[in-house]
Coordinates of C-alpha atoms in Angstrom, one line a residue:
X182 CA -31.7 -6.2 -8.3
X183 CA -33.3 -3.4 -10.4
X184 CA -31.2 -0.3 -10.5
X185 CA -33.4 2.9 -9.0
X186 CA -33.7 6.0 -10.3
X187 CA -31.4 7.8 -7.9
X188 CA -28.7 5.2 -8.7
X189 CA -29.3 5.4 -12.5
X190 CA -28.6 9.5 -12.2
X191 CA -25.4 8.5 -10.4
X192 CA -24.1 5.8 -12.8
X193 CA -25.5 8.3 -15.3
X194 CA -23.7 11.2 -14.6
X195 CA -19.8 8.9 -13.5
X196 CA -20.0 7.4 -17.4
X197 CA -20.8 11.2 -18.6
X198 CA -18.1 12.3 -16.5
X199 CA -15.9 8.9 -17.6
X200 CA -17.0 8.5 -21.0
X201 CA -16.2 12.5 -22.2
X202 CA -12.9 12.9 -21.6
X203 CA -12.1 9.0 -23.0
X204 CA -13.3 9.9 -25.9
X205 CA -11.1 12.7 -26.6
X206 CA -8.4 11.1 -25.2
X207 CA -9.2 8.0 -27.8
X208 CA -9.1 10.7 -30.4
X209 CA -6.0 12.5 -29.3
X210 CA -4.4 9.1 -28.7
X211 CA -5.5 7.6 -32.3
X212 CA -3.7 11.1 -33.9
X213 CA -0.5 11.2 -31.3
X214 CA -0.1 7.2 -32.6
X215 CA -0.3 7.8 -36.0
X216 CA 2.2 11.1 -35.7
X217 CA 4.4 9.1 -33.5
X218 CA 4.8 5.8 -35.8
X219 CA 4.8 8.4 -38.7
X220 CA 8.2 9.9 -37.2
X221 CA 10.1 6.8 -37.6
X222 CA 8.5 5.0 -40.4
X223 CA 8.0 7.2 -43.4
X224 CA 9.8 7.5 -46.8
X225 CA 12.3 9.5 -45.8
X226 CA 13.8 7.3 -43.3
X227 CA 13.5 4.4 -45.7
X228 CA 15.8 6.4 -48.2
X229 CA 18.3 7.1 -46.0
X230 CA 18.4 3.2 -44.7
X231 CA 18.8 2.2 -48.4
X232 CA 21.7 5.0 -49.5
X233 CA 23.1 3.4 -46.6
X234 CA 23.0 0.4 -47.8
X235 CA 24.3 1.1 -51.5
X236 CA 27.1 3.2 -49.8
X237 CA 28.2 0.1 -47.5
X238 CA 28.1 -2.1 -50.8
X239 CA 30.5 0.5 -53.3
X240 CA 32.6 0.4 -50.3
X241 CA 32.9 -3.5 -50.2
X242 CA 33.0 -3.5 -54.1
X243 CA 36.0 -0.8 -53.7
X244 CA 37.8 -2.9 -50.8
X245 CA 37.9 -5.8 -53.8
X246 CA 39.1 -4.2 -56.7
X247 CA 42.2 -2.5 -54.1
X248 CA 42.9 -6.3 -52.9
X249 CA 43.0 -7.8 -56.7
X250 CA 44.9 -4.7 -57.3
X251 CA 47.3 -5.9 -54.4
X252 CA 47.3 -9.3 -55.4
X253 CA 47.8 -8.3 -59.6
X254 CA 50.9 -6.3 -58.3
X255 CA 52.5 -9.0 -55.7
X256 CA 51.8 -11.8 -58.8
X257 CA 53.6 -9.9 -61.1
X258 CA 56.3 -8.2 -58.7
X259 CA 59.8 -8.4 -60.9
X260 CA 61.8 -8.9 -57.9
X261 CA 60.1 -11.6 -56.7
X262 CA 59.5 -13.4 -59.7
X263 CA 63.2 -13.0 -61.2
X264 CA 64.2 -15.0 -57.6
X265 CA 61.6 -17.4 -58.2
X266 CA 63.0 -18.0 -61.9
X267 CA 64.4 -21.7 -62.7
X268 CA 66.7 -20.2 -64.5
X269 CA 68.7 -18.8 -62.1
X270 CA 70.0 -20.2 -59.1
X271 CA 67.1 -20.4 -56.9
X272 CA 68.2 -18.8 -53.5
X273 CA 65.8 -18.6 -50.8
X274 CA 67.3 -15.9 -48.8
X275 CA 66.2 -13.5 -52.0
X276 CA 63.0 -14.8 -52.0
X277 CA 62.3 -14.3 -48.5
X278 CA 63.9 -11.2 -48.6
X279 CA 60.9 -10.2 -51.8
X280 CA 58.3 -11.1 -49.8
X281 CA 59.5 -9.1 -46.9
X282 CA 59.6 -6.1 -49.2
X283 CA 56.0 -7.0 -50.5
X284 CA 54.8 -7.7 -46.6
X285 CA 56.3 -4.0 -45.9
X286 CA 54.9 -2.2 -49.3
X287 CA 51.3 -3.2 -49.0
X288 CA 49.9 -2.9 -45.2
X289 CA 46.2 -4.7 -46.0
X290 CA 48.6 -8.1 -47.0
X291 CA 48.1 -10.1 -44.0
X292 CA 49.9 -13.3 -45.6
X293 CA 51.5 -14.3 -49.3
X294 CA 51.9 -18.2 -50.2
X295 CA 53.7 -18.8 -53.2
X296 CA 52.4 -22.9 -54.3
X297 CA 54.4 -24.8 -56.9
X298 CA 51.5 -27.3 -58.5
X299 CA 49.4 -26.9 -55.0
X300 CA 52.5 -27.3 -53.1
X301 CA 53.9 -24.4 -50.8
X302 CA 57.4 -23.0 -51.9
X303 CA 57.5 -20.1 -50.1
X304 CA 55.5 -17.9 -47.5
X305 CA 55.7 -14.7 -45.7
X306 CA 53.0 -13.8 -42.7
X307 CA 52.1 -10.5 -41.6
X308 CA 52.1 -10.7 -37.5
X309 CA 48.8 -9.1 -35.8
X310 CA 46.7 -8.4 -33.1
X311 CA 44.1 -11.4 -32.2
X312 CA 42.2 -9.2 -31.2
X313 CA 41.8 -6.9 -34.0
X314 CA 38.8 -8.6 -35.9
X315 CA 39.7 -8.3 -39.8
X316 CA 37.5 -10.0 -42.8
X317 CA 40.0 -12.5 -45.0
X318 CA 39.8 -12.4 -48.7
X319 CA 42.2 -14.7 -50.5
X320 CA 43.0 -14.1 -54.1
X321 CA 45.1 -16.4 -56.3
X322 CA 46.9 -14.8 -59.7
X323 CA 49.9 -17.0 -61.7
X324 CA 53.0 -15.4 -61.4
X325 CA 54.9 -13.7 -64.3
X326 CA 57.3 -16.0 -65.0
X327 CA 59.5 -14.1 -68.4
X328 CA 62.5 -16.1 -67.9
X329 CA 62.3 -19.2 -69.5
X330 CA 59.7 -21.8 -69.9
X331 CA 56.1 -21.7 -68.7
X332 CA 55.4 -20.9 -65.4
X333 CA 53.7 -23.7 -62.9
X334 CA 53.7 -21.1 -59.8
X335 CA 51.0 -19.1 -58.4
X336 CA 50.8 -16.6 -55.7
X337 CA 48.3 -16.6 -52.9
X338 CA 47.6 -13.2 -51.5
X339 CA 45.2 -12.9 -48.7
X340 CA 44.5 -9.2 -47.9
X341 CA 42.6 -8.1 -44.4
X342 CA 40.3 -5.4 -43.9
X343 CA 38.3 -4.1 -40.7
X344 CA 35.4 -6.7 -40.2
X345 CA 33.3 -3.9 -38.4
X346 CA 32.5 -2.8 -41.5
X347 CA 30.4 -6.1 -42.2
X348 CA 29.0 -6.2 -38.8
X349 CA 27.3 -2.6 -39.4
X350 CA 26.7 -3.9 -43.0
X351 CA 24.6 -6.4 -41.9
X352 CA 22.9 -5.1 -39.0
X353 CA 22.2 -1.7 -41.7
X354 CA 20.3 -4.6 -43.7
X355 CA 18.5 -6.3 -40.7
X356 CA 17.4 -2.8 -39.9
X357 CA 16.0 -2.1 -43.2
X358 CA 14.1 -5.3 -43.5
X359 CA 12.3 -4.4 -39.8
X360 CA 11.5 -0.7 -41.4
X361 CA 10.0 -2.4 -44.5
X362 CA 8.1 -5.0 -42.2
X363 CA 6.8 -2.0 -40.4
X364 CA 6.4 -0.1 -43.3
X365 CA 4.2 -3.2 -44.9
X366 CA 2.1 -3.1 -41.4
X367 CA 1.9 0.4 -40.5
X368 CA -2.3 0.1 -41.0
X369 CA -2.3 -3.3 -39.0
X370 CA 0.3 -1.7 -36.1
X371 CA -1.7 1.3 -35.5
X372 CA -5.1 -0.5 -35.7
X373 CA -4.0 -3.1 -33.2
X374 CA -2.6 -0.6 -30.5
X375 CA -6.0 1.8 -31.2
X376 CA -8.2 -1.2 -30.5
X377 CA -5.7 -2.2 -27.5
X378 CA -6.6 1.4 -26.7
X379 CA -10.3 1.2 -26.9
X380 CA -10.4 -2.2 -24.8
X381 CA -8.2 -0.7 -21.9
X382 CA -10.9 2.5 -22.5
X383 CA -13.5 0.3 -22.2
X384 CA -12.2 -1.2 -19.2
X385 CA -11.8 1.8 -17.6
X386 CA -15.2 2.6 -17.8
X387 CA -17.2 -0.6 -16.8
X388 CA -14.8 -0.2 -13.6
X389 CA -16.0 3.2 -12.8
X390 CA -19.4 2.0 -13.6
X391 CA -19.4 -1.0 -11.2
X392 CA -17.8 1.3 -8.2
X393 CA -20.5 4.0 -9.2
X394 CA -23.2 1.2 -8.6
X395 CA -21.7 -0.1 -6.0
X396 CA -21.2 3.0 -4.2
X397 CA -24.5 4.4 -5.3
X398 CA -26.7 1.4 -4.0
X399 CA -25.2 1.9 -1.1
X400 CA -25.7 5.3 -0.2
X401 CA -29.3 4.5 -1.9
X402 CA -29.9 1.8 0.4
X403 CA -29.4 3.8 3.4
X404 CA -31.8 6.5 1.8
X405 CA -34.3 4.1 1.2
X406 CA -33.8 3.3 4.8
X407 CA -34.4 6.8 6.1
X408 CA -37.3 6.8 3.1
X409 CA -39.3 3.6 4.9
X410 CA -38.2 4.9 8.2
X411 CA -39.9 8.3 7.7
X412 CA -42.9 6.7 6.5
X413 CA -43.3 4.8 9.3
X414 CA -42.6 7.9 11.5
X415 CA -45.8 9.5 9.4
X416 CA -47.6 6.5 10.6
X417 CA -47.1 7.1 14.1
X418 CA -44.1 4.5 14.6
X419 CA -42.0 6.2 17.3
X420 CA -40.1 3.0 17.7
X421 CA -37.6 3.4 14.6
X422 CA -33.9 3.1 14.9
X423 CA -32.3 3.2 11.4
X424 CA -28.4 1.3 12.0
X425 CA -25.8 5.0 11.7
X426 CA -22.4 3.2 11.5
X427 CA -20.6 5.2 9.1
X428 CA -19.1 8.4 9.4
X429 CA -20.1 9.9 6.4
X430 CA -23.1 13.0 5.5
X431 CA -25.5 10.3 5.3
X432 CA -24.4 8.6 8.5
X433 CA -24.5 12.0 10.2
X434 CA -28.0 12.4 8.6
X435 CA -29.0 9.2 10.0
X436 CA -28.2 9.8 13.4
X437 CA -29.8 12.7 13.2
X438 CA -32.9 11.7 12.1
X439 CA -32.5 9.2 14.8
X440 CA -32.3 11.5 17.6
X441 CA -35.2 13.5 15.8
X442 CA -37.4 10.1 16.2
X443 CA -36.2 9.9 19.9
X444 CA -37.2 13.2 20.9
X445 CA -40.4 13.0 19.2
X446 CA -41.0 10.0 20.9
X447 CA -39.9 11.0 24.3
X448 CA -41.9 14.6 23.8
X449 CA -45.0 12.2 22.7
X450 CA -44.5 9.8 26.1
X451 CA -44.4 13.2 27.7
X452 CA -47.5 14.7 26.1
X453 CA -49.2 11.4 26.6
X454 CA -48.4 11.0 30.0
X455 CA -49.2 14.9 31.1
X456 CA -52.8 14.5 28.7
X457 CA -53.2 11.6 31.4
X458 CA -52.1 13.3 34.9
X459 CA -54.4 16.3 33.6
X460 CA -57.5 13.7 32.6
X461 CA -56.9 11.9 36.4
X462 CA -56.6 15.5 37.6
X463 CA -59.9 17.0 36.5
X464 CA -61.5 13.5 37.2
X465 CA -59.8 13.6 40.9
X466 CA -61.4 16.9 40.9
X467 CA -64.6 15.6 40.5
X468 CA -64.3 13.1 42.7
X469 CA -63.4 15.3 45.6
X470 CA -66.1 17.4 45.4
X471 CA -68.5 14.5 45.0
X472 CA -67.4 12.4 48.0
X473 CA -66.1 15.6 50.1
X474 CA -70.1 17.0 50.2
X475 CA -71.9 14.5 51.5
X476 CA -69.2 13.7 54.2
X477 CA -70.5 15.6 57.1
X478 CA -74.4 15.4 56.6
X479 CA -73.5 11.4 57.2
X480 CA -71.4 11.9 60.1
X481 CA -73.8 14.5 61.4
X482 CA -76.6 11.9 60.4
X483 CA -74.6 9.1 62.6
X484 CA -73.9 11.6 65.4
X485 CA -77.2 12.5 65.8
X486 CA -78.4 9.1 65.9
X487 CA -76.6 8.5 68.4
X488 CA -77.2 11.1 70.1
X489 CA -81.2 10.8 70.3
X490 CA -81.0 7.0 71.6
X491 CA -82.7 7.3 75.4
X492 CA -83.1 3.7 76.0
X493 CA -81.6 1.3 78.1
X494 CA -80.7 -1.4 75.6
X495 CA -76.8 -1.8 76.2
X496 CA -76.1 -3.9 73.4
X497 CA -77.7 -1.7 70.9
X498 CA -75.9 1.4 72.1
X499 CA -73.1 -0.4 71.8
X500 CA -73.3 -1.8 68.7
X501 CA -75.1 2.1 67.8
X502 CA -71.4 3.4 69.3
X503 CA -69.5 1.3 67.2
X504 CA -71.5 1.4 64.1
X505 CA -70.1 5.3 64.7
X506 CA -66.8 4.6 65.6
X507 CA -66.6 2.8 62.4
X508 CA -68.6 5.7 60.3
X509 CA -66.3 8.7 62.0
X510 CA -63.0 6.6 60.7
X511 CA -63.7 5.8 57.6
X512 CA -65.1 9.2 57.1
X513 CA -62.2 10.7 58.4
X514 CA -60.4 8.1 55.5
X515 CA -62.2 9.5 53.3
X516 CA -61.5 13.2 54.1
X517 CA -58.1 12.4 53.4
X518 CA -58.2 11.0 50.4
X519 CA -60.7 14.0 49.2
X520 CA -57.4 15.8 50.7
X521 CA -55.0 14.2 48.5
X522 CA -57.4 14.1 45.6
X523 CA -57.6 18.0 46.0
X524 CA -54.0 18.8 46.3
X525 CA -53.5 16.7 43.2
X526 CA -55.9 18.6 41.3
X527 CA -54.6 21.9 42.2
X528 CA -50.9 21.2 41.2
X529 CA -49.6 24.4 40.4
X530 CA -47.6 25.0 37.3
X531 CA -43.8 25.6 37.6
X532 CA -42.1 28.5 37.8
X533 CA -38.3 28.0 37.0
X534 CA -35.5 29.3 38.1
X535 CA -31.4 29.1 37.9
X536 CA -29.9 27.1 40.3
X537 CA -27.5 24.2 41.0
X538 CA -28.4 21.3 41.9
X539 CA -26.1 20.2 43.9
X540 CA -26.2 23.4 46.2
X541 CA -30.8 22.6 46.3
X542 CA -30.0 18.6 47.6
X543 CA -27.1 19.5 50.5
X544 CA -29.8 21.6 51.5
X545 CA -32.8 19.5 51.0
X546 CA -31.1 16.4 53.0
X547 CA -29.4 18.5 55.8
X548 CA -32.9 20.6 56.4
X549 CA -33.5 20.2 60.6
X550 CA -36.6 18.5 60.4
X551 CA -34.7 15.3 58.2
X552 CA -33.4 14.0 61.7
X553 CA -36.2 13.4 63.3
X554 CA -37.5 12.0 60.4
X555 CA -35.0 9.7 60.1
X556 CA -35.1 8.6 63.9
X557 CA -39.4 8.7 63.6
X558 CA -39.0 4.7 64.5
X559 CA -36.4 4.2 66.9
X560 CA -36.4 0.6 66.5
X561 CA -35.4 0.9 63.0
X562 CA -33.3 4.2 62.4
X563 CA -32.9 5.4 58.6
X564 CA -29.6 7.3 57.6
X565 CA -29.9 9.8 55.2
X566 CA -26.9 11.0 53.3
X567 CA -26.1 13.8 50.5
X568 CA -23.1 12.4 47.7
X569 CA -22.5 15.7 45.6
X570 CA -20.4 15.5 42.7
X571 CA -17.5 18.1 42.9
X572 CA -18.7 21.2 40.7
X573 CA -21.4 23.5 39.5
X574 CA -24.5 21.5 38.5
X575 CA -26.4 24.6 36.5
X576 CA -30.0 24.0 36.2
X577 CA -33.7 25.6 35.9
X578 CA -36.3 24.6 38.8
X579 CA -39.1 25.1 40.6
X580 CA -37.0 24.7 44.2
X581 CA -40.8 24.2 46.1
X582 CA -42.0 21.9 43.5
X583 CA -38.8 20.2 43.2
X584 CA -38.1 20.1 46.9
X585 CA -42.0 18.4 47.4
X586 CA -40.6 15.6 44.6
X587 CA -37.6 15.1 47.0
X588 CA -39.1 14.5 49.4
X589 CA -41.5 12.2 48.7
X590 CA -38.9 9.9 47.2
X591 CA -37.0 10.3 50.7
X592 CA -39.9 9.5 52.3
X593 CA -40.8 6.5 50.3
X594 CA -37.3 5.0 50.2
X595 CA -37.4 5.5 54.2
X596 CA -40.7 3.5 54.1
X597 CA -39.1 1.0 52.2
X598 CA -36.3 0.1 54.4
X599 CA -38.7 0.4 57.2
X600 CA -41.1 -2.1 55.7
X601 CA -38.8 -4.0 54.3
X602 CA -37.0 -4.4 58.0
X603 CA -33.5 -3.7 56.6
X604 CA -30.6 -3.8 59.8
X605 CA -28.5 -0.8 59.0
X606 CA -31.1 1.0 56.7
X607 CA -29.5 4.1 54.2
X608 CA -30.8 6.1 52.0
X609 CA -28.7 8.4 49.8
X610 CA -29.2 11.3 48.0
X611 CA -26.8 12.1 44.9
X612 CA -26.3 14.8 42.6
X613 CA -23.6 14.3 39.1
X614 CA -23.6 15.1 35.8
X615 CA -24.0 12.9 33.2
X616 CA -23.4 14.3 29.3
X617 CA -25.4 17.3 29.3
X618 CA -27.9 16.7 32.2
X619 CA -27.3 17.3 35.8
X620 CA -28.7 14.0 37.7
X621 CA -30.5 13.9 40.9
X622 CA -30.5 9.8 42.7
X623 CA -32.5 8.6 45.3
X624 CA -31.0 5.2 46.4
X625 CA -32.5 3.0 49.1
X626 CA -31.0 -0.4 50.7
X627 CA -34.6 -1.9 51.1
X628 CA -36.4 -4.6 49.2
X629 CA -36.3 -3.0 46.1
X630 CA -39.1 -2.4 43.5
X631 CA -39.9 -5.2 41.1
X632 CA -39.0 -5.2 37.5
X633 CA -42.0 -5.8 36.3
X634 CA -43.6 -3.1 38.4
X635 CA -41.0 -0.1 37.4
X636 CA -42.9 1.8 34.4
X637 CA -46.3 1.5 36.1
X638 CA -44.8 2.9 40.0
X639 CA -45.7 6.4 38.1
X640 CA -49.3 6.0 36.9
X641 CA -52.1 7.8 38.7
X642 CA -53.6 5.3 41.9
X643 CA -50.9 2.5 41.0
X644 CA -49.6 1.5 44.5
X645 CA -47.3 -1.2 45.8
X646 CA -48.8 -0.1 49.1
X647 CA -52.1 -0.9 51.9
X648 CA -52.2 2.4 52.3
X649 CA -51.6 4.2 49.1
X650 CA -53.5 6.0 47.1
X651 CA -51.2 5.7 44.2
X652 CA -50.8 9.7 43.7
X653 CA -47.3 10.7 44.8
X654 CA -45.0 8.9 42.2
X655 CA -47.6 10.2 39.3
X656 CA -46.8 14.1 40.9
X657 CA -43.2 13.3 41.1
X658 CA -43.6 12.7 37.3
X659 CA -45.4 15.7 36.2
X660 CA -42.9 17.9 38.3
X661 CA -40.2 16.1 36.3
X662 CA -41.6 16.6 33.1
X663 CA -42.6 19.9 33.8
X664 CA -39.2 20.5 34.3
X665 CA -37.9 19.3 30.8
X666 CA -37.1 16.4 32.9
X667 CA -36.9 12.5 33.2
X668 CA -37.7 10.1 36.0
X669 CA -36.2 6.4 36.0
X670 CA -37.3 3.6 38.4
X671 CA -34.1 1.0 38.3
X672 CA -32.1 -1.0 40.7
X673 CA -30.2 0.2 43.2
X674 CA -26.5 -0.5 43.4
X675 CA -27.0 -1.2 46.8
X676 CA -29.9 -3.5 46.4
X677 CA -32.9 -1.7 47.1
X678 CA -34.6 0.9 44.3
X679 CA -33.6 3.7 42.6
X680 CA -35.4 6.6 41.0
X681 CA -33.4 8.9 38.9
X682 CA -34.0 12.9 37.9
X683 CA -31.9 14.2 34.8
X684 CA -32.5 17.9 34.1
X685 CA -31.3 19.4 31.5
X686 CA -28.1 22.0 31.9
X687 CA -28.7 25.3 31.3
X688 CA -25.7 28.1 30.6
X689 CA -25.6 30.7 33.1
X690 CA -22.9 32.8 34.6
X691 CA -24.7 33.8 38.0
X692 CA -26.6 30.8 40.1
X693 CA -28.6 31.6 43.2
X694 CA -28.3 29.9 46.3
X695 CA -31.5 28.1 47.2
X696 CA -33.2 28.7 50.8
X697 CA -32.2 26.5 53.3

C-alpha cells in the first residue's frame, strides 16, 4: 500500500525527531568510547604493568642468590662438617645437634639432607603450617670436608619462600598480555562496539519508523474515512455513518461529524416533509374553494327541480326524491371535506411557550368532556389513563396546537380499539424523559398499525380508514415538527400502536401551569 502524503509528513517528521538526536548521541558515544577505552589502555598503564613485572623478577632473582647464600653457608658450616669428619669419631647426637643449630639460624630452611654417594646420612626438618602455601627451591653444594681425605658428602638445602608472591607474579604477566592484546586491537575494539552502536541505532529507528506508519495509517485511514464521508455528504448522501470506536480526538471528531450528518438529515426529512404539508396545503386550498363554490348552485339546482315537478307520476317523484336525497348527502360529504380541507390550509403557526409536559397531559386526559368520550359507545367502553413520570418535564409548546395533536391521537387510538372490537379496551397517555427530550406516548390495546404502513400513517390523504380523509396524522406531524419535535409510529407494548412525541428540554427556572 502506497504511503500518503499525510502519512509521509508523519514518518517524516518521527525519523527527524529520531534520527537528530541519534546522531549526536552516535557522535558523543563514538568520543565517550574512545575516552573511556583510552583510560585503561594507554602507555602509561602499560609502563607501570611492565615495572611491575621487572620488579616481581629482581625480587625472585634476590630470593635465589639469599637461598644459595643459605645453602653456601649450611655446606660449609664448620660445626657441622667437623661432626661429619671420618676422622673423628662420627657421633650422631653432634650432628643432629648441627643441624638443629642450622634449622634455628636460618628461618627460610625448611629441610637439610645430608647424602653420602646419593644415600641419606643425616636430616633435619623444619615443622610448618600445611596451610601456609610456600614455593620449594632445593639447592645442592659438597660439603667442606678439611679433615682428611676427599669429601664424598653433599648437603641438600631446600629453602621456602611465600608462594603468593608467584601467584601475583603470574597473574601480573597474564594481565599484561590481555593489556598488550587490547593494546594490539584498540582500532578493531572500538570499531566493533561503534558499528554495534550504529546497528542498535539503526534499529531504533526502523522501529519508530514502523510504529509511526503504523500509527499514522491509521489515524489516516480514519481521515480518509471522514474525507469520502464528507464527499458523499456534498453529494447529498444523508445516509453516512462513519464506525467512532475509539476514544481518541479523531474518534470524538468522528462522532461528531456523525451527529452533524444526523441532524442534517433529520433537519432535511423535516424541511422535506414541511415543503410537502405546505405544497398539499396550498393545493388543499385550492381545492376547497373549487369544490366548496359550486356546492350550493347544485343543491339549489336539485332542490328546485324538485320542487317545480306538478305531476302525478309517483315513481318519478320518487326516484326525483331520491336522486336528491342522494345529491343533499354527498353534498353535505363534500362540505365536509371542503371543511377539513380548509382548516388544513389555515394551520396557524405556533406560538411557544414554557411548560411541563407532564403538568399539559394530566390535564389533557382528565379534561370533563374525556368521559363521555370514552363511554360515546356503551357497548364497547374505552379507558383512558394519564402515566406521568415523577418530575418536571420542561418544555416549549404551543398548549392549543399541541392539545389538538393530543387529541386526535386519543381519538384515533379510541377508534381503534373500537374498530378493532377489543374486550377491555385502554388507551394510555404517558409522559417521561428520555436523554434530553421530554416524551409524550399514546398507547392503544387495539389491532395495531401495520409495519409496513408506519412511515406512510403521516402523509397528507394516506388513510387506513373508510372514512378518512388522510389529514389528521399529516397535522399531528407538522405540529410536531413545528415544535423542534419528532413523531414515531411503533408497536405498542400492549399490542396495539403507538405514536411517540419527543420534544426537546428547554432550561427554565419558572414553568406555567397550563389551562385546565
Amino acid at each position: 500500500m502506497a504511503i500518503r502524503r499525510f502519512e509521509r509528513k508523519i514518518v517524516a517528521a518521527i525519523a527527524a525527531v529520531a534520527i537528530m538526536p541519534l546522531i549526536g548521541a552516535l557522535v558523543l558515544g563514538q568520543r565517550a568510547l574512545r575516552e573511556a577505552y583510552a583510560v585503561g589502555v594507554n602507555e602509561q598503564v602499560g609502563t607501570e604493568l611492565e615495572r611491575g613485572l621487572s620488579l616481581y623478577q629482581q625480587h625472585f632473582v634476590a630470593l635465589r642468590g639469599a637461598a644459595e647464600r643459605t645453602a653456601d653457608a649450611v655446606a660449609s658450616d664448620y660445626e657441622l662438617n667437623r661432626a661429619l669428619d671420618p676422622l673423628h669419631a662420627l657421633d650422631p647426637s653432634v650432628v643432629a645437634l648441627a643441624l638443629d643449630r642450622l634449622m634455628s639460624r636460618y628461618a627460610d630452611v625448611v629441610r637439610i639432607e645430608i647424602l653420602d654417594a646419593g644415600a641419606r646420612r643425616a636430616a633435619r626438618e623444619q615443622p610448618f603450617d600445611s596451610k601456609q602455601q610456600l614455593q620449594l627451591l632445593e639447592l645442592s653444594r659438597p660439603m667442606q670436608l678439611n679433615f682428611g681425605g676427599r669429601s664424598r658428602l653433599e648437603a641438600r638445602v631446600t629453602v621456602g619462600t611465600d608462594a603468593r608472591a608467584f601467584g601475583d607474579y603470574q597473574r601480573a604477566g597474564e594481565v599484561q598480555e590481555v593489556f598488550r592484546a587490547l593494546e594490539a586491537g584498540a582500532n578493531y575494539v572500538s570499531g566493533f562496539y561503534l558499528a554495534v552502536y550504529i546497528v542498535l541505532l539503526a534499529s531504533v529507528i526502523v522501529v519508530a519508523l514502523g510504529i509511526g506508519i503504523a500509527l499514522s495509517r491509521r489515524v489516516t485511514r480514519r481521515v480518509l474515512q471522514l474525507a469520502e464521508a464528507t464527499q458523499r455528504v456534498g453529494g447529498g448522501d444523508l445516509t453516512v455513518a462513519v464506525p467512532a470506536h475509539d476514544d481518541d480526538e479523531v474518534g470524538d471528531l468522528t462522532r461528531a461529524f456523525n451527529g452533524m450528518v444526523r441532524d442534517m438529515r433529520e433537519s432535511r426529512d423535516r424541511i422535506e416533509y414541511l415543503s410537502r404539508i405546505g405544497a398539499w396545503q396550498e393545493f388543499a386550498k385550492r381545492l376547497a374553494h373549487e369544490i366548496k363554490n359550486p356546492l350550493t348552485p347544485i343543491q339549489l339546482a336539485v332542490q328546485e327541480v324538485h320542487r317545480s315537478y306538478k305531476g302525478d307520476d309517483a315513481r318519478f317523484r320518487r326516484t326525483l326524491e331520491d336522486a336528491r336525497a342522494i345529491v343533499e348527502e354527498e353534498i353535505a360529504t363534500l362540505r365536509r371535506l371542503v371543511s377539513e380541507f380548509s382548516e388544513f390550509a389555515r394551520l396557524p403557526e405556533v406560538n411557544l411557550s414554557p411548560a411541563d409536559l407532564g403538568v399539559f397531559v394530566k390535564d389533557a386526559v382528565e379534561a370533563p368532556f374525556r368521559a363521555d368520550e370514552m363511554s360515546e359507545v356503551a357497548s364497547t367502553p374505552v379507558e383512558l389513563t394519564a402515566r406521568v413520570e415523577p418530575g418536571a418535564l420542561p418544555v416549549l409548546i404551543d398548549s392549543m396546537l399541541l392539545k389538538r395533536c393530543l387529541d386526535n391521537l386519543i381519538r384515533n387510538a379510541v377508534q381503534a380499539v373500537r374498530n378493532g372490537n377489543v374486550k377491555d379496551g385502554h388507551v394510555t397517555v404517558a409522559a417521561r424523559a428520555r436523554a434530553e427530550r421530554a416524551i409524550m406516548q399514546v398507547r392503544d390495546n387495539g389491532p395495531g398499525v401495520p409495519e409496513a404502513a408506519r412511515e406512510r400513517v403521516f402523509d397528507p390523504y394516506y388513510t387506513t380508514k373508510v372514512d378518512g380523509t388522510g389529514l389528521g396524522l399529516a397535522i399531528v406531524k407538522k405540529i410536531v415538527l413545528e415544535h423542534g419535535g419528532e413523531i414515531t409510529c411503533s408497536a405498542a407494548p400492549e399490542g396495539g400502536a403507538c405514536f411517540e412525541i419527543a420534544l426537546p428540554f428547554v432550561r427554565t427556572s419558572r414553568l406555567p401551569s397550563l389551562p385546565k
